[in-house]
Amino acid sequence: MVERNTAEQQHEEQLRGASDASGLGKYLVHRAKPHLPPWLGVGGVGLAGALGSLKWADSAAAGVGLTLASVALTGATWWAGRATSQQRRLHSAITVATGSAWLTAACLAGPTAGPLPDLYLMGGPVVALSWNVRMIMRRNPDPTGEGAGSDKGLLEKVGLARAQIGATTVEPNRVTAKVALAAGEQTSDDVAKSLPHLASALDLPRTAVRFLPDPDSERRGELVIVPEDMLAEMAEWEGPSNLGGSIAEPLIIGRYDDGAPLVIWLPGDPAAKRNSTHVLIAGGTGSGKGDTALNLLSEILSRRDVIVWFSDPKMFQDFAPLRPGLDWGAEGGTDTEVMVEAVKAAIPARTRWLGVHGYRQWRPEAAQQQNDPGHTCRPDGRACGCEGMPFLVSWFEEAANTLRNLGDDAFTGIAQEARSAGVALVVSLQRPSYDQMSTSTRASLPSVIALGCDPRDEGFSLPDAVIDAGAHPGAWGNRRPGYCYVVSPGIPEDRYPSPGRTLAFTARADSTLEVLAAWAQRNGAAADPITVGAASSVAGRAYTGRPAPGTTEQLAGPRAAGEEDDINGGLLVDPEDAGIDPEEELPDLEEGDDAPIFGQEEGRKPSPEEARRLFAAALAEFEAAGQMVVGPRDFTDWCDRHNLSRSWVSLRLKEAAQEGRLDATSSTGRWRIVPALTAA
């Protein structure tokens, strides 16, 4: 039994050895096949020369014919190579010329005459080996070359036959190749148009192929191919990346398709040559805009030197856990209108303070107490000991609602002036089209987080150059929540067309968000006196600052917007009321005029002086309740109680504006109450 088993093992080893030898032979033949054609060509020329000498030896006519044929073949080769590189064209022509010259001589004098056999034995292998070397170099291009030896089949398919592929860098999930286009024939635009065809040829999604033009050359750039979508697997948010850090440090909101962190900065940094920025968050329904906003807001609130004013007409549906950490939260309507005016008032006040303390723009040092003995900015003339000024983020969620109420240029002034004041504006809406947001506002928002959208809306979110480079959020729509492109100062421009994905928030994240909000209450920056004073001068009691630690009290909810008042621009009244003098004694009631209104009992008609006092008291009550924007419709019940008409109220509002107690807003028939102390 043992002997039989040993014999079987020996037989198996013999078979295995034979199989290995056969496999090795097949492998060598397979590897040698691509290099055989030049050698077969050399052999064919030698055989043709031997046979030709038997037919045309010492024939003058044959000599003329063979010479003309040699010249014609060489010329045809040069002409046919016009679409290839200069090196390949020259190499082919030289090969044909030398081969045809030897063949002509061999046919006329014989292959063994004179130096012909030596030329054949030495020159033939040299020519064949030169083509073998060229083939090897084509498979392993010289990193310093222009791509003359690269395989051009793929580029020919997409209409870039004359382009040359140069140095190629291969990373785990990213291939970057330098591209040189045909001088005077092709431009970067030609490559941008061919990207969809290139993605099709490589069987990849459209967003996996990008072209980054060289800013110093119209015919050079880098072709980037990302073969695997590393964003397909969702990554959950696990907490802030830098709790207690400065707002000047990067905010991490996700990752790129090659695994690199997706970051954004808000304040500027002169040392890094990075400007302060405002942010536009744009994406269609279902694109993951809510999670993207949570990523950014949670990063902001985790920093020690920033305060946030946040408006959300959706009643903080997505942001409720973070609301206690906000310095000011508004739920849309008139509260948001007041917040917009407060930001406008804070900008010059903050800019003035920064200038006095020697800051050309906000820096982290500005958030610390100022002890510069060179500044005597105290009222008593003593050296500076001012409290620091934290960075301010004014965030308007679902901003389309605010823009409809306040006009398409509601944020224009803020966007154009706020950056030097240490204020960053964040605007979030689904479609930043020109019929919703003014072109001036859009041009003043340098940063954008562009999520999936309708293909027709891509140009509203991203610059044309980024779209030409291969960025196409319209390819995602709402099928890839969280997928986005980020364009912002501080991010390398070659990253702009690279897709990223923000982190996902699940129900498990709510408790962490609540802990983060509590941390912000205890350890976050408090609003500085300059900002508080500016906000209070506009918002009065509507601005209360961040809730105290351990409390969750919030401002009153929004007030119903109702329909617009029947007045024009606040300064005009109904034509039928134009002749009414609010100081004139009201006419006596006619029979039937004293009937109860809306169930109210009959009341006494006030005198003009008493009506004015009642009106002033009503404004004070609105201010005390935090309702800082009013109009005639807000006085409906008040008019019923005091037997005063709506037109009388309209005229009194105009007069109060002239006295400085009210200020006109951008909404028809709406007036902003000037806090009593400011008005006085």
XYZ file of C-alpha atoms in Angstrom:
680
model
C 0.000 0.000 0.000
C 2.805 2.378 0.920
C 4.707 1.544 -2.251
C 1.611 2.095 -4.377
C 0.940 5.451 -2.781
C 4.544 6.492 -3.324
C 4.363 5.521 -6.976
C 1.144 7.471 -7.414
C 2.739 10.518 -5.813
C 5.736 10.282 -8.118
C 3.432 10.021 -11.120
C 1.455 13.064 -9.987
C 4.657 15.045 -9.511
C 5.781 14.116 -13.011
C 2.449 15.224 -14.454
C 2.581 18.438 -12.431
C 6.114 19.121 -13.651
C 5.090 18.536 -17.233
C 2.082 20.749 -16.759
C 4.242 23.513 -15.231
C 6.699 23.272 -18.090
C 3.880 23.429 -20.604
C 2.324 26.393 -18.790
C 5.642 28.220 -18.703
C 6.112 27.668 -22.391
C 2.652 28.990 -23.157
C 3.302 32.042 -20.992
C 6.597 32.809 -22.758
C 4.986 32.423 -26.164
C 2.134 34.683 -25.116
C 4.541 37.356 -23.882
C 6.693 37.089 -27.018
C 3.856 37.391 -29.531
C 3.566 41.203 -29.447
C 7.315 41.505 -30.168
C 7.431 39.080 -33.123
C 6.102 41.299 -35.993
C 9.353 43.353 -36.390
C 11.406 40.152 -36.538
C 9.016 38.595 -39.035
C 9.363 41.749 -41.111
C 13.181 41.452 -41.094
C 12.922 37.819 -42.155
C 10.430 38.683 -44.888
C 12.731 41.355 -46.327
C 15.653 38.903 -46.414
C 13.579 36.230 -48.170
C 12.219 38.749 -50.661
C 15.762 39.925 -51.457
C 16.966 36.366 -52.146
C 14.012 35.564 -54.413
C 14.194 38.918 -56.184
C 17.855 38.438 -57.076
C 16.948 35.292 -59.028
C 14.512 37.307 -61.150
C 16.066 40.771 -61.481
C 19.827 40.332 -61.047
C 21.722 42.798 -63.258
C 18.413 44.219 -64.707
C 18.551 47.971 -65.292
C 14.763 48.235 -65.731
C 14.186 46.372 -62.471
C 16.617 48.710 -60.745
C 14.617 51.771 -61.850
C 11.333 50.178 -60.857
C 12.551 49.021 -57.418
C 14.087 52.428 -56.681
C 10.861 54.277 -57.564
C 8.852 51.800 -55.491
C 11.182 52.323 -52.525
C 10.802 56.108 -52.705
C 7.010 55.878 -53.125
C 6.639 53.492 -50.160
C 8.740 55.734 -47.932
C 6.699 58.798 -48.931
C 3.421 56.968 -48.330
C 4.625 55.962 -44.885
C 5.487 59.570 -44.017
C 2.077 60.766 -45.264
C 0.159 58.066 -43.375
C 1.925 58.976 -40.133
C 0.701 62.562 -40.051
C -1.932 61.703 -37.406
C 0.655 60.134 -35.075
C 3.400 61.650 -32.975
C 6.454 63.132 -34.669
C 8.728 60.455 -33.211
C 6.584 57.574 -34.431
C 6.244 59.117 -37.872
C 10.014 59.528 -38.241
C 10.739 56.053 -36.882
C 8.331 54.439 -39.356
C 9.718 56.337 -42.338
C 13.331 55.457 -41.491
C 12.435 51.786 -41.067
C 10.689 51.624 -44.455
C 13.490 53.552 -46.201
C 16.308 51.321 -44.885
C 14.384 48.132 -45.502
C 13.386 49.038 -49.073
C 16.947 50.242 -49.891
C 18.478 46.932 -48.778
C 15.810 45.001 -50.673
C 16.511 46.920 -53.894
C 20.257 46.301 -53.611
C 19.761 42.604 -52.807
C 17.433 42.084 -55.776
C 19.877 43.702 -58.202
C 23.256 42.476 -56.883
C 22.290 39.445 -54.825
C 21.880 39.203 -51.028
C 25.458 37.999 -50.546
C 27.168 40.658 -52.629
C 29.593 43.035 -50.935
C 28.484 44.367 -47.543
C 24.808 43.393 -48.006
C 24.952 40.265 -45.777
C 26.711 42.219 -42.992
C 24.211 45.044 -43.241
C 21.376 42.539 -43.050
C 22.748 40.628 -40.074
C 23.564 43.785 -38.112
C 20.937 46.269 -39.303
C 17.968 43.876 -39.320
C 18.095 43.007 -35.592
C 18.729 46.666 -34.731
C 15.588 47.773 -36.577
C 13.514 44.971 -35.025
C 14.822 45.677 -31.533
C 14.102 49.407 -31.921
C 10.436 48.580 -32.410
C 10.496 46.166 -29.457
C 11.947 48.890 -27.267
C 9.285 51.303 -28.492
C 6.573 48.829 -27.572
C 8.028 48.383 -24.081
C 8.255 52.142 -23.609
C 4.651 52.511 -24.694
C 3.539 50.194 -21.909
C 5.775 51.936 -19.371
C 5.863 55.594 -20.404
C 8.717 57.807 -19.395
C 7.502 59.936 -16.475
C 9.161 62.976 -17.963
C 7.769 62.547 -21.449
C 4.829 64.079 -23.152
C 3.128 60.758 -23.704
C 4.490 60.156 -27.177
C 4.505 56.411 -26.599
C 1.117 56.097 -24.921
C -1.653 54.068 -26.392
C -3.872 56.514 -28.275
C -6.735 54.157 -29.022
C -8.902 55.454 -26.186
C -8.280 59.101 -27.048
C -9.061 58.413 -30.701
C -12.465 57.043 -29.670
C -13.383 60.260 -27.890
C -12.091 62.598 -30.602
C -8.719 63.496 -29.079
C -6.448 61.513 -31.391
C -3.756 64.198 -31.489
C -3.611 64.581 -27.707
C -0.692 63.071 -25.828
C -0.752 61.369 -22.440
C 2.289 62.109 -20.284
C 3.274 61.358 -16.697
C 0.719 59.207 -14.918
C 0.264 58.939 -11.146
C -1.590 55.906 -9.827
C -3.049 56.109 -6.312
C -5.294 53.563 -4.533
C -8.481 54.981 -6.081
C -7.302 57.800 -8.301
C -5.406 57.923 -11.584
C -3.995 61.285 -12.662
C -2.477 61.688 -16.122
C -0.956 64.795 -17.659
C -2.461 65.685 -21.022
C -0.885 67.763 -23.806
C -3.268 68.743 -26.605
C -2.333 69.360 -30.211
C -0.931 72.882 -30.450
C -3.235 75.208 -32.344
C -5.836 72.491 -32.922
C -7.312 71.581 -29.523
C -8.226 73.448 -26.335
C -9.403 72.620 -22.842
C -12.991 73.034 -24.021
C -12.521 70.083 -26.387
C -11.521 67.868 -23.463
C -14.462 69.087 -21.350
C -16.880 68.151 -24.155
C -15.329 64.700 -24.504
C -15.573 63.745 -20.805
C -18.995 62.019 -21.108
C -17.687 59.947 -24.035
C -14.528 59.112 -22.090
C -16.607 57.959 -19.114
C -18.678 55.824 -21.494
C -15.553 54.272 -23.013
C -14.255 53.421 -19.531
C -17.696 52.201 -18.367
C -17.705 54.673 -15.461
C -20.251 57.211 -14.190
C -19.970 60.694 -15.613
C -18.773 62.153 -12.311
C -15.803 59.735 -12.148
C -13.866 61.495 -14.929
C -12.583 65.063 -14.551
C -10.230 67.374 -16.407
C -8.241 70.060 -14.593
C -6.888 72.671 -17.036
C -3.470 74.172 -16.453
C -4.069 77.850 -15.584
C -0.903 78.763 -17.475
C -1.689 76.862 -20.681
C -4.751 76.310 -22.835
C -3.425 73.027 -24.198
C -2.263 71.329 -21.019
C -3.977 69.891 -17.994
C -4.581 66.789 -15.899
C -7.068 64.015 -16.553
C -8.363 62.494 -13.304
C -10.139 59.134 -13.218
C -11.661 57.677 -10.047
C -12.609 54.100 -10.934
C -14.406 53.177 -7.686
C -17.120 55.148 -5.909
C -15.894 55.157 -2.318
C -18.854 57.331 -1.321
C -21.422 54.609 -1.936
C -21.088 53.409 1.645
C -22.753 55.882 4.017
C -20.642 57.218 6.884
C -22.494 58.296 10.039
C -21.787 61.437 12.022
C -20.154 60.526 15.315
C -19.563 63.958 16.806
C -17.690 67.218 16.149
C -14.168 66.949 14.800
C -12.553 69.607 17.011
C -14.558 70.327 20.160
C -13.346 73.534 21.765
C -11.203 74.571 18.807
C -11.320 77.902 17.023
C -13.772 78.749 14.267
C -10.695 79.713 12.223
C -9.697 76.041 12.031
C -11.160 73.800 9.287
C -14.711 72.518 9.626
C -14.933 68.860 8.558
C -18.321 68.057 7.035
C -17.663 64.791 5.151
C -15.165 63.092 2.838
C -14.141 63.113 -0.829
C -14.406 60.163 -3.174
C -10.753 59.275 -2.555
C -11.212 59.269 1.227
C -9.738 62.714 1.945
C -11.664 64.873 4.464
C -14.197 67.346 3.068
C -13.495 70.666 4.786
C -14.529 74.295 4.672
C -13.306 77.495 6.358
C -15.364 80.573 7.309
C -12.934 83.263 8.616
C -10.070 84.445 6.468
C -6.377 83.931 7.130
C -3.877 86.438 5.677
C -0.968 84.049 6.283
C -2.659 81.358 4.189
C -3.880 83.967 1.660
C -7.447 82.856 2.314
C -10.353 85.303 2.354
C -13.308 85.172 4.693
C -16.356 83.724 3.019
C -20.121 83.345 2.920
C -21.711 79.988 2.117
C -24.558 78.968 -0.157
C -26.050 75.515 0.473
C -28.091 74.467 -2.561
C -29.831 71.203 -3.348
C -33.152 69.832 -4.455
C -35.682 67.986 -2.345
C -34.222 64.713 -1.078
C -30.620 65.698 -1.878
C -29.506 65.600 1.772
C -29.507 69.351 2.364
C -30.723 68.931 5.957
C -27.908 66.572 6.950
C -25.391 68.810 5.198
C -26.609 71.790 7.224
C -26.417 69.732 10.431
C -22.817 68.809 9.625
C -21.821 72.432 9.189
C -23.861 73.805 12.106
C -22.621 71.166 14.558
C -19.023 71.961 13.584
C -19.639 75.688 14.089
C -21.271 75.276 17.517
C -18.392 73.077 18.704
C -15.958 76.002 18.464
C -15.167 78.296 21.380
C -15.116 81.706 19.662
C -18.306 81.953 17.604
C -21.976 82.815 18.070
C -24.812 81.863 15.730
C -27.970 83.716 14.732
C -30.207 81.184 13.035
C -33.513 81.570 11.182
C -35.628 78.544 10.210
C -39.197 78.978 8.907
C -39.683 75.212 9.365
C -39.822 75.695 13.149
C -36.413 74.061 13.713
C -37.738 70.707 12.551
C -34.225 69.427 11.774
C -32.278 71.582 14.244
C -34.273 71.352 17.482
C -31.532 69.499 19.439
C -29.044 72.283 18.669
C -31.338 75.238 19.337
C -30.261 75.825 22.976
C -26.716 76.428 21.711
C -27.766 79.285 19.414
C -27.315 82.880 20.492
C -30.524 83.814 18.653
C -33.135 81.632 16.988
C -35.956 82.933 14.809
C -38.778 80.897 13.311
C -39.400 82.920 10.202
C -41.895 85.686 9.534
C -41.392 88.985 11.303
C -38.765 87.495 13.647
C -36.544 86.759 10.665
C -37.201 90.217 9.253
C -35.984 91.726 12.514
C -32.935 89.439 12.495
C -31.987 90.633 9.016
C -32.173 94.242 10.179
C -30.159 93.376 13.294
C -27.370 91.852 11.206
C -27.299 94.984 9.065
C -26.996 97.129 12.200
C -24.277 94.906 13.696
C -21.992 95.082 10.657
C -20.881 98.753 10.949
C -20.666 98.502 14.735
C -18.431 95.433 14.578
C -16.324 96.869 11.737
C -15.725 100.031 13.751
C -14.658 98.038 16.815
C -12.279 95.839 14.820
C -10.726 98.885 13.172
C -10.191 100.664 16.488
C -8.389 97.589 17.832
C -6.138 97.225 14.790
C -7.816 94.314 12.987
C -8.218 94.615 9.224
C -10.360 91.470 9.406
C -11.526 89.201 12.196
C -8.892 86.891 13.663
C -9.085 84.496 16.632
C -7.216 87.045 18.762
C -10.182 89.409 18.413
C -12.318 87.029 20.491
C -10.003 87.474 23.496
C -10.004 90.375 25.912
C -8.189 93.345 24.407
C -5.392 94.714 26.609
C -3.454 96.855 24.172
C -2.119 99.857 26.136
C -1.831 101.794 22.893
C -5.621 102.057 22.580
C -7.619 104.405 24.801
C -11.055 103.325 23.670
C -12.776 103.442 27.072
C -15.149 106.330 27.718
C -13.046 107.380 30.722
C -9.908 107.576 28.563
C -8.167 104.635 30.203
C -6.230 102.003 28.263
C -8.137 99.337 26.385
C -9.632 96.489 28.380
C -12.529 95.637 26.088
C -14.204 92.272 25.990
C -13.383 90.212 22.937
C -15.612 89.961 19.889
C -16.488 86.397 18.769
C -17.082 85.521 15.147
C -20.741 85.794 14.102
C -22.522 83.340 11.800
C -25.896 84.568 10.512
C -27.683 81.552 9.046
C -30.917 81.689 7.028
C -32.360 78.224 6.475
C -34.989 77.721 3.747
C -34.074 81.218 2.619
C -36.500 81.169 -0.303
C -39.238 81.909 2.222
C -37.361 84.938 3.549
C -36.522 86.168 0.055
C -40.189 86.000 -0.967
C -41.152 88.127 2.027
C -38.278 90.611 1.972
C -37.324 90.738 -1.704
C -34.654 89.010 -3.754
C -31.922 91.391 -2.563
C -32.658 91.035 1.167
C -29.176 89.650 1.815
C -27.249 91.760 -0.702
C -26.027 94.374 1.755
C -25.053 91.726 4.313
C -23.228 89.627 1.733
C -21.250 92.574 0.399
C -20.249 94.145 3.720
C -20.237 91.461 6.417
C -16.936 89.678 5.771
C -14.778 92.548 7.038
C -16.923 92.645 10.188
C -16.211 89.051 11.209
C -19.646 87.924 10.047
C -20.306 84.915 7.819
C -23.626 84.619 6.021
C -24.999 81.117 5.383
C -27.932 80.886 2.971
C -29.665 77.565 2.378
C -32.308 77.020 -0.271
C -33.290 74.495 -2.909
C -32.866 76.484 -6.092
C -30.665 79.614 -6.104
C -32.078 80.828 -9.399
C -32.119 84.465 -10.433
C -35.884 84.747 -9.924
C -35.414 83.989 -6.205
C -32.044 85.555 -5.356
C -30.608 88.676 -6.914
C -27.495 88.327 -9.037
C -25.680 90.729 -6.708
C -26.358 88.492 -3.711
C -25.336 85.341 -5.575
C -22.106 86.967 -6.740
C -21.292 87.865 -3.126
C -21.498 84.264 -1.894
C -18.013 82.914 -2.752
C -18.539 79.447 -1.267
C -21.091 76.878 -2.312
C -22.015 73.383 -1.219
C -23.838 72.060 -4.278
C -25.882 68.919 -3.709
C -27.958 66.940 -6.196
C -30.295 69.039 -8.297
C -32.141 69.207 -11.582
C -29.590 69.141 -14.442
C -30.940 72.473 -15.649
C -30.075 74.114 -12.315
C -26.379 73.224 -12.211
C -25.326 76.640 -13.470
C -27.161 78.378 -10.613
C -24.956 76.638 -8.026
C -21.518 76.018 -9.556
C -19.192 78.172 -11.664
C -18.998 77.259 -15.348
C -15.317 76.338 -15.043
C -16.093 73.715 -12.399
C -18.889 72.241 -14.514
C -16.596 72.139 -17.552
C -14.020 70.276 -15.441
C -16.504 67.454 -14.865
C -18.704 68.464 -11.899
C -22.337 67.524 -12.520
C -24.644 67.557 -9.469
C -27.542 67.156 -11.881
C -26.389 63.572 -12.481
C -27.365 62.708 -8.882
C -30.712 64.431 -8.461
C -32.192 63.079 -5.236
C -30.801 59.572 -5.767
C -27.530 60.197 -3.894
C -28.346 62.070 -0.664
C -25.367 63.905 0.730
C -23.289 63.799 -2.480
C -21.966 67.278 -3.155
C -19.318 69.519 -4.668
C -17.686 72.169 -2.488
C -16.191 75.365 -3.895
C -14.662 77.572 -1.221
C -11.530 79.603 -0.415
C -8.802 77.430 1.072
C -9.723 74.335 -0.953
C -7.308 73.545 -3.821
C -8.984 74.346 -7.115
C -8.275 70.858 -8.442
C -10.607 69.625 -5.692
C -13.576 71.675 -6.898
C -14.825 69.082 -9.434
C -14.171 66.185 -7.017
C -17.406 64.855 -5.487
C -17.719 64.421 -1.759
C -20.382 63.189 0.610
C -21.461 64.693 3.903
C -21.891 62.564 7.004
C -25.332 61.096 7.704
C -27.383 61.810 10.825
C -29.498 59.023 12.305
C -31.702 58.918 15.386
C -28.654 57.891 17.416
C -27.124 61.318 16.789
C -29.866 63.262 18.608
C -28.440 62.649 22.071
C -24.965 63.722 20.928
C -26.402 66.892 19.390
C -28.161 67.708 22.662
C -24.899 67.252 24.562
C -23.174 69.532 22.030
C -25.829 72.232 22.513
C -25.368 71.999 26.304
C -21.609 72.346 25.861
C -22.141 75.455 23.723
C -24.363 76.939 26.453
C -21.713 76.396 29.121
C -18.463 76.883 27.205
C -19.336 78.715 23.990
C -18.622 82.362 23.434
C -21.029 84.973 24.746
C -22.130 87.791 22.475
C -19.930 90.847 22.930
C -21.400 94.196 24.090
C -20.953 95.793 20.658
C -22.994 93.112 18.895
C -25.558 92.967 21.689
C -26.025 96.727 21.568
C -26.496 96.753 17.810
C -28.996 93.894 17.929
C -30.953 95.390 20.816
C -31.152 98.755 19.092
C -33.109 97.085 16.315
C -34.760 94.040 17.854
C -35.423 95.260 21.378
C -36.805 92.421 23.501
C -36.924 90.147 20.463
C -33.202 89.592 20.982
C -32.509 87.911 24.307
C -29.235 86.102 23.648
C -28.459 82.438 24.257
C -30.565 80.703 26.953
C -28.791 80.235 30.262
C -27.101 76.860 30.880
C -29.565 74.220 31.971
C -32.567 75.943 30.344
C -34.282 75.263 27.062
C -36.556 78.310 26.861
C -36.844 79.772 23.409
C -38.281 82.860 21.867
C -41.954 83.065 21.067
C -43.116 81.276 17.969
C -43.735 83.005 14.654
C -46.635 85.264 14.066
C -49.016 84.591 11.234
C -47.952 86.395 8.104
C -51.468 87.003 6.791
C -52.127 88.751 3.560
C -50.502 92.045 2.663
C -52.042 95.250 3.927
C -54.113 97.306 1.593
C -51.533 100.082 1.530
C -48.695 100.818 -0.813
C -45.177 100.773 0.558
C -46.230 101.775 4.081
C -46.092 105.495 3.289
C -49.344 105.558 1.312
C -52.890 104.720 2.346
C -56.027 103.757 0.521
C -57.189 106.498 -1.860
C -60.549 106.680 -0.085
C -58.703 107.492 3.168
C -56.314 110.049 1.716
C -58.331 113.035 2.978
C -58.577 111.849 6.581
C -56.746 113.901 9.172
C -55.858 111.732 12.172
C -56.005 114.816 14.447
C -59.488 115.821 13.313
C -62.406 115.074 15.643
C -64.033 111.845 14.514
C -67.602 112.272 13.197
C -70.561 111.300 15.308
C -71.858 107.821 14.834
C -74.733 107.421 12.485
C -77.643 105.198 13.325
C -76.464 101.592 13.101
C -72.754 102.449 13.291
C -72.665 101.594 16.981
C -73.659 97.988 16.352
C -71.276 95.528 18.071
C -68.356 94.402 15.877
C -67.218 90.769 16.016
C -69.174 90.307 19.227
C -67.570 93.279 20.973
C -69.661 95.436 23.191
C -70.202 99.050 22.317
C -67.289 101.180 23.499
C -66.699 104.840 23.988
C -65.163 106.787 21.120
C -61.800 108.249 22.294
C -60.766 111.821 21.683
C -57.819 112.471 19.317
C -55.396 113.006 22.223
C -56.593 109.866 23.967
C -56.405 107.878 20.709
C -52.780 108.942 20.280
C -51.963 107.785 23.829
C -53.701 104.468 23.222
C -51.762 104.004 19.985
C -48.423 104.702 21.704
C -49.348 102.250 24.437
C -50.165 99.642 21.809
C -46.726 100.049 20.216
C -45.124 99.658 23.649
C -47.114 96.451 24.219
C -45.975 95.026 20.887
C -42.374 95.887 21.751
C -42.641 94.321 25.204
C -43.984 91.132 23.613
C -41.057 91.023 21.193
C -43.185 91.711 18.105
C -40.976 94.298 16.420
C -42.682 94.432 12.997
C -46.288 95.590 12.792
C -48.868 96.747 10.284
C -52.528 97.786 10.232
C -53.682 94.174 10.347
C -52.047 93.762 13.762
C -54.364 96.506 15.101
C -57.618 94.886 13.969
C -58.805 93.847 17.433
C -57.409 97.048 18.925
C -59.486 99.126 16.480
C -62.597 97.156 17.389
C -62.062 97.758 21.090
C -61.556 101.491 20.708
C -63.920 102.269 17.837
C -61.080 103.438 15.563
C -60.785 102.703 11.863
C -58.053 100.838 10.012
C -57.386 103.919 7.857
C -56.795 105.977 11.010
C -54.194 103.417 12.108
C -52.510 103.564 8.662
C -52.080 107.323 8.969
C -50.841 107.052 12.560
C -48.212 104.496 11.457
C -46.962 106.961 8.864
C -46.795 109.718 11.442
C -44.965 107.457 13.934
C -42.379 106.710 11.233
C -41.833 110.421 10.707
C -41.324 110.803 14.466
C -38.690 108.013 14.485
C -40.755 105.497 16.472
C -41.147 103.243 13.408
C -38.961 102.442 10.448
C -40.148 101.273 7.031
C -39.340 97.703 5.975
C -39.019 96.163 2.536
C -42.441 94.503 2.901
C -45.557 96.309 1.787
C -47.439 97.820 4.720
C -45.028 96.576 7.394
C -43.169 98.775 9.884
C -40.292 97.922 12.239
C -40.633 99.274 15.769
C -37.615 101.277 16.857
C -36.953 100.340 20.512
C -38.136 103.080 22.849
C -34.681 103.885 24.239
C -33.231 104.183 20.752
C -36.119 106.293 19.525
C -35.758 108.614 22.482
